[in-house]
Amino acid sequence: MPKTIKKVAVLTSGGDSPGMNAAIRSVVRTCAFHNIQCVGIYRGYQGMIEGDFKEMGPRSVHNIVNKGGTILKSARSKEFMTIEGRKKAYEELIKAEIDAFVVIGGDGSFTGAEIFNKEFKFPVMGIPGTIDNDIFGTSHTLGYDTALNTVVECIDKIRDTASSHNRLFFVEVMGRDAGHIALNAGIGAGAEEILIPEEDLGLERLVESLRKSKAAGKSSSIVVIAEGDKIGKNVFELKDYVEANLPEYEVRVSVLGHMQRGGAPSCYDRVLASRLGVKAVESLLEGKSNFMVGMLNDKVALTPLLQAIKGKTEIDRELLRVSEIMSV
């Protein structure tokens, strides 16, 4: 017999991403729609351990659908990684009469929720929030679409300078373990080369490709690099290598960094957050637990948390081929 859910908590954990506030809003208003209480947990799992809770209702989340970041703040908690820390968190949830929680975050946040569920049989549901789009079981994570738009806008502006001065620009984007941002933004912005962790282009092949671009009459080039690409130790070492082997190029580096995480979420991310928030709460009310809510074939779908954590996302091979054709 599933536990009757009367009060649901919501928290954000790990790195922030555009759309988290829209997801918080969706969870809170879905709870209100179903006449159950909702509690916001501040500062992620650390706030759960410390009982940093606040009652939330429909009016407490007005005017946040368009805001980046997270009103509930986010923090990584080393204490929650210990059984003692998780026990404290459980005691605080019971004391506040909370029956279940929704965590918005990435695989580290889901790992904490999955372990917590296993230890205390406490109902949990995950919503994927990370710009890297590297969570198994969903075609899009919250913030990914917004990050792509931000990166493309930045590269468009960099191209103006590259063209004006006949320069080669290396643009580093986020993606420590996955090249989804680099690949899609690179195609969208018309990059000559795209370097991602999943594909080892090799230094010699990169140099040869740039040499061909020059011979074909291209006076400027953009190379988009995911931060996790293994072709060089870092983007600056790559710059030095290319300058040494292609002295005809004047090379510049632009690291976009954390600006990719900020800004107002795109319409797609706002709608996605709204859909996932509704499904997360309603799944808990149906007695489901230990799942991640994601998008598969444009339908909201549930994936077991453990599968979402351990599954590996695949790079789109068709897009790799498209990028190669477009760089001619």
Tab-separated table of C-alpha atoms in Angstrom:
chain	number	residue	atom	x	y	z
A	1	MET	CA	0.000	0.000	0.000
A	2	PRO	CA	1.704	3.256	-1.096
A	3	LYS	CA	2.185	5.977	1.476
A	4	THR	CA	-0.376	8.809	1.331
A	5	ILE	CA	1.401	11.988	0.229
A	6	LYS	CA	0.236	15.141	2.006
A	7	LYS	CA	3.373	17.287	1.906
A	8	VAL	CA	6.057	17.404	-0.806
A	9	ALA	CA	9.425	19.180	-0.590
A	10	VAL	CA	11.432	20.508	-3.523
A	11	LEU	CA	15.161	21.295	-3.683
A	12	THR	CA	17.803	22.211	-6.247
A	13	SER	CA	21.223	20.619	-6.049
A	14	GLY	CA	24.578	20.760	-7.860
A	15	GLY	CA	25.323	23.322	-10.556
A	16	ASP	CA	22.503	25.733	-11.395
A	17	SER	CA	20.887	25.772	-14.823
A	18	PRO	CA	18.269	27.978	-16.524
A	19	GLY	CA	14.825	26.475	-16.005
A	20	MET	CA	15.327	25.393	-12.392
A	21	ASN	CA	13.088	28.214	-11.157
A	22	ALA	CA	10.425	27.274	-13.690
A	23	ALA	CA	10.586	23.688	-12.388
A	24	ILE	CA	10.289	24.852	-8.757
A	25	ARG	CA	7.242	26.884	-9.788
A	26	SER	CA	5.716	23.870	-11.519
A	27	VAL	CA	6.211	21.589	-8.490
A	28	VAL	CA	4.736	24.172	-6.094
A	29	ARG	CA	1.694	24.919	-8.248
A	30	THR	CA	1.013	21.262	-9.017
A	31	CYS	CA	0.965	20.611	-5.269
A	32	ALA	CA	-1.483	23.504	-4.831
A	33	PHE	CA	-3.660	22.168	-7.661
A	34	HIS	CA	-3.903	18.801	-5.885
A	35	ASN	CA	-4.487	20.430	-2.470
A	36	ILE	CA	-1.294	19.184	-0.869
A	37	GLN	CA	1.347	21.226	0.935
A	38	CYS	CA	4.698	22.131	-0.578
A	39	VAL	CA	7.950	23.021	1.174
A	40	GLY	CA	11.055	24.561	-0.353
A	41	ILE	CA	14.412	23.264	0.900
A	42	TYR	CA	17.139	25.889	0.706
A	43	ARG	CA	20.771	25.079	-0.199
A	44	GLY	CA	20.174	21.555	-1.474
A	45	TYR	CA	20.993	18.544	0.703
A	46	GLN	CA	22.897	20.713	3.191
A	47	GLY	CA	19.683	22.634	3.836
A	48	MET	CA	17.865	19.332	4.254
A	49	ILE	CA	20.338	18.299	6.961
A	50	GLU	CA	19.935	21.660	8.713
A	51	GLY	CA	16.140	21.826	8.362
A	52	ASP	CA	16.277	24.975	6.236
A	53	PHE	CA	12.675	24.656	5.039
A	54	LYS	CA	10.059	27.186	3.976
A	55	GLU	CA	6.376	26.648	3.176
A	56	MET	CA	5.617	27.571	-0.447
A	57	GLY	CA	2.366	28.341	-2.211
A	58	PRO	CA	1.298	29.565	-5.674
A	59	ARG	CA	2.026	33.214	-4.856
A	60	SER	CA	5.504	32.485	-3.499
A	61	VAL	CA	6.650	31.432	-6.977
A	62	HIS	CA	5.150	34.253	-9.041
A	63	ASN	CA	7.464	36.040	-11.504
A	64	ILE	CA	10.196	33.375	-11.392
A	65	VAL	CA	9.422	31.426	-14.579
A	66	ASN	CA	11.644	33.851	-16.530
A	67	LYS	CA	14.574	33.936	-14.092
A	68	GLY	CA	17.818	31.993	-14.366
A	69	GLY	CA	19.574	30.389	-11.400
A	70	THR	CA	17.532	29.029	-8.493
A	71	ILE	CA	15.627	30.890	-5.781
A	72	LEU	CA	16.186	27.917	-3.466
A	73	LYS	CA	19.992	28.266	-3.853
A	74	SER	CA	22.213	25.292	-4.456
A	75	ALA	CA	25.144	23.755	-2.612
A	76	ARG	CA	27.191	20.577	-2.657
A	77	SER	CA	27.056	18.773	0.692
A	78	LYS	CA	29.918	16.539	1.796
A	79	GLU	CA	27.970	15.776	4.972
A	80	PHE	CA	25.122	14.237	2.939
A	81	MET	CA	27.655	11.781	1.502
A	82	THR	CA	27.875	10.150	4.944
A	83	ILE	CA	25.249	7.901	6.556
A	84	GLU	CA	25.267	10.201	9.586
A	85	GLY	CA	24.450	13.221	7.419
A	86	ARG	CA	21.654	11.422	5.597
A	87	LYS	CA	20.196	10.252	8.926
A	88	LYS	CA	20.080	13.882	10.111
A	89	ALA	CA	18.338	14.851	6.878
A	90	TYR	CA	15.787	12.061	7.315
A	91	GLU	CA	15.054	13.161	10.881
A	92	GLU	CA	14.504	16.767	9.725
A	93	LEU	CA	12.091	15.632	6.998
A	94	ILE	CA	10.104	13.514	9.470
A	95	LYS	CA	10.045	16.356	12.002
A	96	ALA	CA	8.621	18.688	9.326
A	97	GLU	CA	6.049	15.988	8.358
A	98	ILE	CA	7.344	15.895	4.782
A	99	ASP	CA	6.243	12.749	2.927
A	100	ALA	CA	8.327	12.952	-0.278
A	101	PHE	CA	10.721	15.219	-2.116
A	102	VAL	CA	11.575	16.277	-5.668
A	103	VAL	CA	15.238	16.986	-6.422
A	104	ILE	CA	16.197	19.112	-9.433
A	105	GLY	CA	19.811	18.479	-10.427
A	106	GLY	CA	22.294	16.204	-12.190
A	107	ASP	CA	23.687	12.720	-11.683
A	108	GLY	CA	25.432	13.592	-8.389
A	109	SER	CA	22.145	14.885	-6.970
A	110	PHE	CA	20.327	11.787	-8.228
A	111	THR	CA	22.947	9.520	-6.659
A	112	GLY	CA	22.249	11.131	-3.267
A	113	ALA	CA	18.489	10.722	-3.733
A	114	GLU	CA	18.817	7.095	-4.842
A	115	ILE	CA	20.954	6.145	-1.832
A	116	PHE	CA	18.612	8.054	0.500
A	117	ASN	CA	15.600	6.219	-0.914
A	118	LYS	CA	17.318	2.862	-0.493
A	119	GLU	CA	18.319	3.554	3.126
A	120	PHE	CA	15.086	5.105	4.417
A	121	LYS	CA	12.430	3.977	1.890
A	122	PHE	CA	11.622	7.659	1.459
A	123	PRO	CA	9.717	8.607	-1.733
A	124	VAL	CA	11.861	10.661	-4.137
A	125	MET	CA	11.574	11.900	-7.704
A	126	GLY	CA	14.261	13.538	-9.856
A	127	ILE	CA	14.078	16.292	-12.475
A	128	PRO	CA	17.220	16.594	-14.660
A	129	GLY	CA	18.733	20.074	-14.406
A	130	THR	CA	22.137	20.531	-16.077
A	131	ILE	CA	23.249	22.443	-19.162
A	132	ASP	CA	25.513	19.565	-20.297
A	133	ASN	CA	22.563	17.358	-21.377
A	134	ASP	CA	24.496	14.312	-20.142
A	135	ILE	CA	21.741	12.498	-18.217
A	136	PHE	CA	20.510	9.154	-19.548
A	137	GLY	CA	16.740	8.800	-20.014
A	138	THR	CA	15.909	12.234	-21.418
A	139	SER	CA	16.514	13.944	-24.758
A	140	HIS	CA	16.797	17.336	-23.032
A	141	THR	CA	17.855	18.407	-19.551
A	142	LEU	CA	16.752	21.728	-18.060
A	143	GLY	CA	19.020	24.536	-19.208
A	144	TYR	CA	20.538	22.771	-22.208
A	145	ASP	CA	18.478	24.608	-24.825
A	146	THR	CA	19.142	27.968	-23.155
A	147	ALA	CA	22.879	27.251	-22.964
A	148	LEU	CA	22.937	26.403	-26.691
A	149	ASN	CA	21.292	29.717	-27.540
A	150	THR	CA	23.744	31.598	-25.291
A	151	VAL	CA	26.763	29.887	-26.886
A	152	VAL	CA	25.545	30.498	-30.447
A	153	GLU	CA	24.952	34.177	-29.676
A	154	CYS	CA	28.483	34.498	-28.254
A	155	ILE	CA	30.082	32.720	-31.231
A	156	ASP	CA	28.163	34.954	-33.661
A	157	LYS	CA	29.753	37.977	-31.974
A	158	ILE	CA	33.214	36.393	-31.924
A	159	ARG	CA	32.902	35.654	-35.656
A	160	ASP	CA	32.476	39.385	-36.342
A	161	THR	CA	35.902	40.008	-34.808
A	162	ALA	CA	37.445	36.912	-36.429
A	163	SER	CA	36.298	38.114	-39.870
A	164	SER	CA	37.439	41.695	-39.296
A	165	HIS	CA	40.989	40.661	-38.364
A	166	ASN	CA	41.427	37.406	-40.347
A	167	ARG	CA	41.859	35.437	-37.128
A	168	LEU	CA	41.390	31.866	-35.989
A	169	PHE	CA	39.379	31.642	-32.766
A	170	PHE	CA	39.299	28.680	-30.405
A	171	VAL	CA	36.050	28.944	-28.420
A	172	GLU	CA	35.879	26.678	-25.363
A	173	VAL	CA	32.404	25.719	-24.139
A	174	MET	CA	31.228	23.637	-21.185
A	175	GLY	CA	31.101	19.867	-21.486
A	176	ARG	CA	33.612	18.061	-19.292
A	177	ASP	CA	32.371	14.571	-20.218
A	178	ALA	CA	29.945	15.222	-23.063
A	179	GLY	CA	30.149	17.207	-26.281
A	180	HIS	CA	26.456	17.960	-26.821
A	181	ILE	CA	26.817	21.745	-26.381
A	182	ALA	CA	29.925	21.957	-28.572
A	183	LEU	CA	28.471	19.810	-31.373
A	184	ASN	CA	25.056	21.475	-31.602
A	185	ALA	CA	26.247	25.041	-31.004
A	186	GLY	CA	29.144	24.502	-33.397
A	187	ILE	CA	26.803	23.464	-36.201
A	188	GLY	CA	24.369	26.254	-35.343
A	189	ALA	CA	27.105	28.892	-35.384
A	190	GLY	CA	28.837	27.538	-38.491
A	191	ALA	CA	32.115	26.470	-36.862
A	192	GLU	CA	34.846	25.133	-39.147
A	193	GLU	CA	35.849	22.444	-36.639
A	194	ILE	CA	34.232	20.973	-33.501
A	195	LEU	CA	36.275	19.118	-30.885
A	196	ILE	CA	34.428	16.899	-28.403
A	197	PRO	CA	35.438	14.275	-25.798
A	198	GLU	CA	33.644	11.484	-27.679
A	199	GLU	CA	35.751	11.902	-30.847
A	200	ASP	CA	39.554	12.217	-30.868
A	201	LEU	CA	40.259	14.311	-33.954
A	202	GLY	CA	44.027	14.330	-33.343
A	203	LEU	CA	46.367	17.298	-33.597
A	204	GLU	CA	47.660	16.475	-37.061
A	205	ARG	CA	44.168	16.077	-38.508
A	206	LEU	CA	43.111	19.406	-36.949
A	207	VAL	CA	46.116	21.197	-38.441
A	208	GLU	CA	45.475	19.599	-41.834
A	209	SER	CA	41.816	20.632	-41.708
A	210	LEU	CA	42.747	24.235	-40.892
A	211	ARG	CA	45.359	24.211	-43.664
A	212	LYS	CA	42.668	23.104	-46.148
A	213	SER	CA	40.335	25.854	-44.909
A	214	LYS	CA	43.037	28.416	-45.556
A	215	ALA	CA	43.750	26.982	-49.024
A	216	ALA	CA	40.013	27.043	-49.807
A	217	GLY	CA	40.003	30.789	-49.255
A	218	LYS	CA	38.690	31.035	-45.715
A	219	SER	CA	40.275	34.112	-44.160
A	220	SER	CA	38.971	33.379	-40.655
A	221	SER	CA	37.908	30.264	-38.775
A	222	ILE	CA	36.043	29.286	-35.616
A	223	VAL	CA	36.909	26.072	-33.762
A	224	VAL	CA	34.480	25.101	-30.978
A	225	ILE	CA	36.024	22.969	-28.238
A	226	ALA	CA	34.258	21.132	-25.399
A	227	GLU	CA	36.246	21.628	-22.179
A	228	GLY	CA	36.635	17.855	-21.838
A	229	ASP	CA	38.176	17.346	-25.287
A	230	LYS	CA	41.323	15.201	-25.084
A	231	ILE	CA	43.193	16.541	-28.129
A	232	GLY	CA	45.434	18.725	-25.930
A	233	LYS	CA	45.997	19.322	-22.228
A	234	ASN	CA	44.024	22.558	-22.534
A	235	VAL	CA	42.838	25.036	-25.123
A	236	PHE	CA	45.880	27.293	-24.649
A	237	GLU	CA	48.298	24.434	-25.374
A	238	LEU	CA	46.253	23.738	-28.489
A	239	LYS	CA	46.612	27.393	-29.538
A	240	ASP	CA	50.398	27.232	-29.138
A	241	TYR	CA	50.614	24.030	-31.201
A	242	VAL	CA	48.547	25.460	-34.063
A	243	GLU	CA	50.515	28.730	-34.093
A	244	ALA	CA	53.787	26.761	-34.246
A	245	ASN	CA	52.553	24.645	-37.172
A	246	LEU	CA	50.423	27.224	-38.988
A	247	PRO	CA	52.246	30.562	-38.571
A	248	GLU	CA	49.962	32.123	-41.190
A	249	TYR	CA	47.115	32.029	-38.631
A	250	GLU	CA	46.727	34.637	-35.902
A	251	VAL	CA	45.111	32.598	-33.119
A	252	ARG	CA	42.942	33.811	-30.233
A	253	VAL	CA	41.216	31.906	-27.406
A	254	SER	CA	37.841	32.656	-25.865
A	255	VAL	CA	36.666	30.603	-22.861
A	256	LEU	CA	32.943	31.188	-22.401
A	257	GLY	CA	32.854	29.684	-18.891
A	258	HIS	CA	29.969	30.243	-16.495
A	259	MET	CA	28.103	32.744	-18.666
A	260	GLN	CA	26.673	29.626	-20.334
A	261	ARG	CA	24.796	28.752	-17.141
A	262	GLY	CA	23.154	32.123	-16.624
A	263	GLY	CA	20.382	34.136	-18.189
A	264	ALA	CA	16.649	33.810	-18.646
A	265	PRO	CA	15.550	30.325	-19.739
A	266	SER	CA	14.372	29.845	-23.309
A	267	CYS	CA	10.707	29.159	-24.042
A	268	TYR	CA	11.597	25.494	-24.602
A	269	ASP	CA	13.204	25.198	-21.152
A	270	ARG	CA	10.252	26.943	-19.473
A	271	VAL	CA	7.747	24.568	-21.074
A	272	LEU	CA	9.980	21.556	-20.371
A	273	ALA	CA	10.307	22.550	-16.696
A	274	SER	CA	6.540	22.955	-16.399
A	275	ARG	CA	5.859	19.527	-17.895
A	276	LEU	CA	8.473	17.732	-15.789
A	277	GLY	CA	7.346	19.395	-12.550
A	278	VAL	CA	3.734	18.316	-13.063
A	279	LYS	CA	4.758	14.741	-13.857
A	280	ALA	CA	7.121	14.540	-10.855
A	281	VAL	CA	4.448	15.503	-8.322
A	282	GLU	CA	1.662	13.476	-9.914
A	283	SER	CA	3.919	10.398	-10.084
A	284	LEU	CA	4.581	10.686	-6.339
A	285	LEU	CA	0.830	10.978	-5.707
A	286	GLU	CA	0.345	7.777	-7.734
A	287	GLY	CA	2.722	5.954	-5.376
A	288	LYS	CA	5.738	5.949	-7.702
A	289	SER	CA	9.208	6.651	-6.324
A	290	ASN	CA	12.906	6.559	-7.193
A	291	PHE	CA	12.424	7.716	-10.779
A	292	MET	CA	13.711	10.556	-12.916
A	293	VAL	CA	11.191	12.445	-15.042
A	294	GLY	CA	12.491	13.149	-18.554
A	295	MET	CA	11.558	13.614	-22.197
A	296	LEU	CA	11.722	10.713	-24.651
A	297	ASN	CA	10.318	11.131	-28.181
A	298	ASP	CA	8.688	14.376	-26.988
A	299	LYS	CA	6.711	12.477	-24.353
A	300	VAL	CA	7.223	12.760	-20.599
A	301	ALA	CA	8.681	9.465	-19.384
A	302	LEU	CA	9.968	7.900	-16.161
A	303	THR	CA	13.429	6.338	-15.907
A	304	PRO	CA	14.628	4.574	-12.723
A	305	LEU	CA	17.094	6.861	-10.924
A	306	LEU	CA	19.813	4.201	-10.912
A	307	GLN	CA	19.480	3.796	-14.676
A	308	ALA	CA	19.598	7.586	-15.177
A	309	ILE	CA	22.801	7.719	-13.106
A	310	LYS	CA	24.602	4.737	-14.640
A	311	GLY	CA	23.337	4.975	-18.235
A	312	LYS	CA	25.539	6.703	-20.793
A	313	THR	CA	24.269	9.302	-23.233
A	314	GLU	CA	25.364	8.862	-26.833
A	315	ILE	CA	26.524	11.584	-29.176
A	316	ASP	CA	24.373	11.935	-32.306
A	317	ARG	CA	26.422	10.318	-35.118
A	318	GLU	CA	24.276	11.969	-37.780
A	319	LEU	CA	25.167	15.394	-36.362
A	320	LEU	CA	28.861	14.500	-36.527
A	321	ARG	CA	28.437	13.765	-40.227
A	322	VAL	CA	26.465	16.980	-40.738
A	323	SER	CA	29.234	18.998	-39.049
A	324	GLU	CA	31.842	17.406	-41.332
A	325	ILE	CA	29.835	18.265	-44.466
A	326	MET	CA	29.169	21.824	-43.291
A	327	SER	CA	32.885	22.509	-42.727
A	328	VAL	CA	33.766	22.106	-46.434
